[in-house]
Amino acid sequence: TEYVGSLAAAIERAKIAQTRGDLAALRQTVVSVQGAAGYVAAEKLRDAAHGLVAGLDAGGNFTQQFVLLTREAQAVRDEISALGGATPPKAASASNPVGEAEASPQRQAGGDAHEDAGLLAEPGGGRSALDGAARRCGCVTQ
């Protein structure tokens, strides 16, 4: 997909910037990766990018954070490729009422792929009175 290609290009730019010692270019590229990762809900990649930016800002050794970023970027690219690239998440259906996507086994290390499947489900596992229509979560914004 377009995201996989742009992520690969960004990681390559980051590697070049690191090799050249261009910390400003490295930071700019990593901030871009961080924002894009947040947009596609790649939380581990976003966190790795945030850690690298923090390491750069602190002025210390950031080698471990850089390695973590490249590993997470590869894991995201592998997962997207395994899912078929541009294939959208599964649509809602009677057997899959919330339309959740299935995560690859390598990304499930942080939890069950279906652990949030019932967040907006009705108590007792029944269908909503709205019968499939959109419903609010009941969150309060401060």
Short mmCIF file of C-alpha atoms in Angstrom, two decimals:
data_model
loop_
_atom_site.label_atom_id
_atom_site.label_comp_id
_atom_site.label_asym_id
_atom_site.label_seq_id
_atom_site.Cartn_x
_atom_site.Cartn_y
_atom_site.Cartn_z
CA THR A 1 0.00 0.00 0.00
CA GLU A 2 0.94 3.63 -0.09
CA TYR A 3 1.58 3.65 3.66
CA VAL A 4 3.98 0.70 3.48
CA GLY A 5 5.96 2.42 0.72
CA SER A 6 6.09 5.75 2.52
CA LEU A 7 7.07 4.07 5.80
CA ALA A 8 9.91 2.20 4.08
CA ALA A 9 11.11 5.45 2.46
CA ALA A 10 10.95 7.30 5.78
CA ILE A 11 12.96 4.62 7.57
CA GLU A 12 15.53 4.72 4.76
CA ARG A 13 15.76 8.54 5.10
CA ALA A 14 16.19 8.10 8.87
CA LYS A 15 19.01 5.58 8.35
CA ILE A 16 20.77 7.93 5.93
CA ALA A 17 20.36 10.89 8.32
CA GLN A 18 21.72 8.83 11.21
CA THR A 19 24.70 7.65 9.15
CA ARG A 20 25.49 11.24 8.14
CA GLY A 21 25.04 12.49 11.70
CA ASP A 22 22.26 14.85 10.58
CA LEU A 23 20.25 14.80 13.79
CA ALA A 24 17.85 17.54 12.65
CA ALA A 25 16.87 15.54 9.54
CA LEU A 26 16.65 12.36 11.62
CA ARG A 27 14.36 14.04 14.15
CA GLN A 28 12.15 15.52 11.41
CA THR A 29 11.78 12.13 9.72
CA VAL A 30 11.03 10.33 12.97
CA VAL A 31 8.40 12.91 13.96
CA SER A 32 6.78 12.25 10.58
CA VAL A 33 6.82 8.49 11.24
CA GLN A 34 5.35 9.11 14.70
CA GLY A 35 2.44 11.10 13.30
CA ALA A 36 1.69 8.63 10.53
CA ALA A 37 1.87 5.72 12.98
CA GLY A 38 -0.70 7.41 15.19
CA TYR A 39 -2.94 7.93 12.17
CA VAL A 40 -2.98 4.21 11.30
CA ALA A 41 -3.14 3.11 14.97
CA ALA A 42 0.31 1.50 14.96
CA GLU A 43 0.80 2.25 18.65
CA LYS A 44 4.05 0.33 19.15
CA LEU A 45 5.61 2.12 16.19
CA ARG A 46 4.32 5.47 17.44
CA ASP A 47 5.76 4.76 20.90
CA ALA A 48 9.12 3.72 19.39
CA ALA A 49 9.23 6.93 17.36
CA HIS A 50 8.34 8.97 20.44
CA GLY A 51 11.15 7.26 22.39
CA LEU A 52 13.65 8.06 19.64
CA VAL A 53 12.58 11.71 19.51
CA ALA A 54 12.97 11.89 23.29
CA GLY A 55 16.42 10.31 23.01
CA LEU A 56 17.42 12.81 20.34
CA ASP A 57 16.12 15.71 22.40
CA ALA A 58 18.03 14.48 25.46
CA GLY A 59 21.24 14.50 23.46
CA GLY A 60 22.36 11.10 24.68
CA ASN A 61 22.92 7.77 22.99
CA PHE A 62 19.79 6.90 21.01
CA THR A 63 21.03 3.72 19.31
CA GLN A 64 18.62 1.39 21.14
CA GLN A 65 15.65 3.61 20.33
CA PHE A 66 16.68 3.71 16.67
CA VAL A 67 16.95 -0.09 16.49
CA LEU A 68 13.54 -0.42 18.16
CA LEU A 69 12.03 2.01 15.65
CA THR A 70 13.37 0.08 12.66
CA ARG A 71 12.15 -3.24 14.11
CA GLU A 72 8.66 -1.88 14.79
CA ALA A 73 8.51 -0.33 11.32
CA GLN A 74 9.37 -3.70 9.80
CA ALA A 75 6.73 -5.43 11.95
CA VAL A 76 4.08 -2.94 10.79
CA ARG A 77 5.09 -3.37 7.15
CA ASP A 78 4.99 -7.17 7.55
CA GLU A 79 1.59 -7.05 9.20
CA ILE A 80 0.07 -4.81 6.54
CA SER A 81 1.53 -7.04 3.83
CA ALA A 82 0.18 -10.16 5.55
CA LEU A 83 -3.26 -8.58 5.67
CA GLY A 84 -3.18 -8.09 1.93
CA GLY A 85 -1.94 -4.53 1.78
CA ALA A 86 -4.88 -2.29 1.11
CA THR A 87 -7.49 -4.77 2.30
CA PRO A 88 -9.83 -2.90 4.65
CA PRO A 89 -10.82 -4.28 8.06
CA LYS A 90 -13.63 -6.81 8.05
CA ALA A 91 -17.01 -5.20 7.68
CA ALA A 92 -19.69 -5.68 10.31
CA SER A 93 -21.89 -8.73 9.85
CA ALA A 94 -24.09 -10.97 11.93
CA SER A 95 -21.12 -13.14 12.91
CA ASN A 96 -18.81 -10.14 13.33
CA PRO A 97 -21.07 -7.38 14.75
CA VAL A 98 -18.39 -4.80 15.40
CA GLY A 99 -16.36 -5.34 12.22
CA GLU A 100 -13.05 -5.88 13.96
CA ALA A 101 -9.92 -6.70 11.98
CA GLU A 102 -7.77 -9.66 12.91
CA ALA A 103 -4.21 -8.84 13.95
CA SER A 104 -1.32 -10.97 12.80
CA PRO A 105 0.12 -13.39 15.38
CA GLN A 106 3.33 -11.36 15.72
CA ARG A 107 1.36 -8.24 16.73
CA GLN A 108 -0.90 -10.15 19.13
CA ALA A 109 1.87 -10.36 21.69
CA GLY A 110 0.36 -7.32 23.39
CA GLY A 111 -3.10 -8.89 23.73
CA ASP A 112 -5.90 -10.83 22.13
CA ALA A 113 -6.96 -9.62 18.67
CA HIS A 114 -10.61 -9.76 19.75
CA GLU A 115 -10.25 -8.38 23.28
CA ASP A 116 -12.11 -5.17 22.49
CA ALA A 117 -14.75 -6.78 20.28
CA GLY A 118 -17.52 -6.23 22.82
CA LEU A 119 -16.73 -2.75 24.07
CA LEU A 120 -20.02 -1.33 22.82
CA ALA A 121 -21.98 -4.56 23.01
CA GLU A 122 -25.14 -4.67 25.05
CA PRO A 123 -24.98 -6.29 28.51
CA GLY A 124 -25.51 -10.03 28.30
CA GLY A 125 -24.08 -10.17 24.79
CA GLY A 126 -27.38 -9.32 23.08
CA ARG A 127 -27.92 -7.04 20.13
CA SER A 128 -28.61 -3.39 20.69
CA ALA A 129 -32.08 -1.92 20.47
CA LEU A 130 -30.58 0.08 17.61
CA ASP A 131 -30.10 -3.27 15.78
CA GLY A 132 -26.77 -2.52 14.14
CA ALA A 133 -27.13 1.23 13.87
CA ALA A 134 -24.35 3.41 15.19
CA ARG A 135 -24.49 4.05 18.89
CA ARG A 136 -22.58 6.34 21.23
CA CYS A 137 -20.06 4.98 23.68
CA GLY A 138 -21.22 7.20 26.54
CA CYS A 139 -17.80 8.82 27.04
CA VAL A 140 -17.66 12.23 28.67
CA THR A 141 -15.33 14.88 27.33
CA GLN A 142 -13.93 17.33 29.81
#
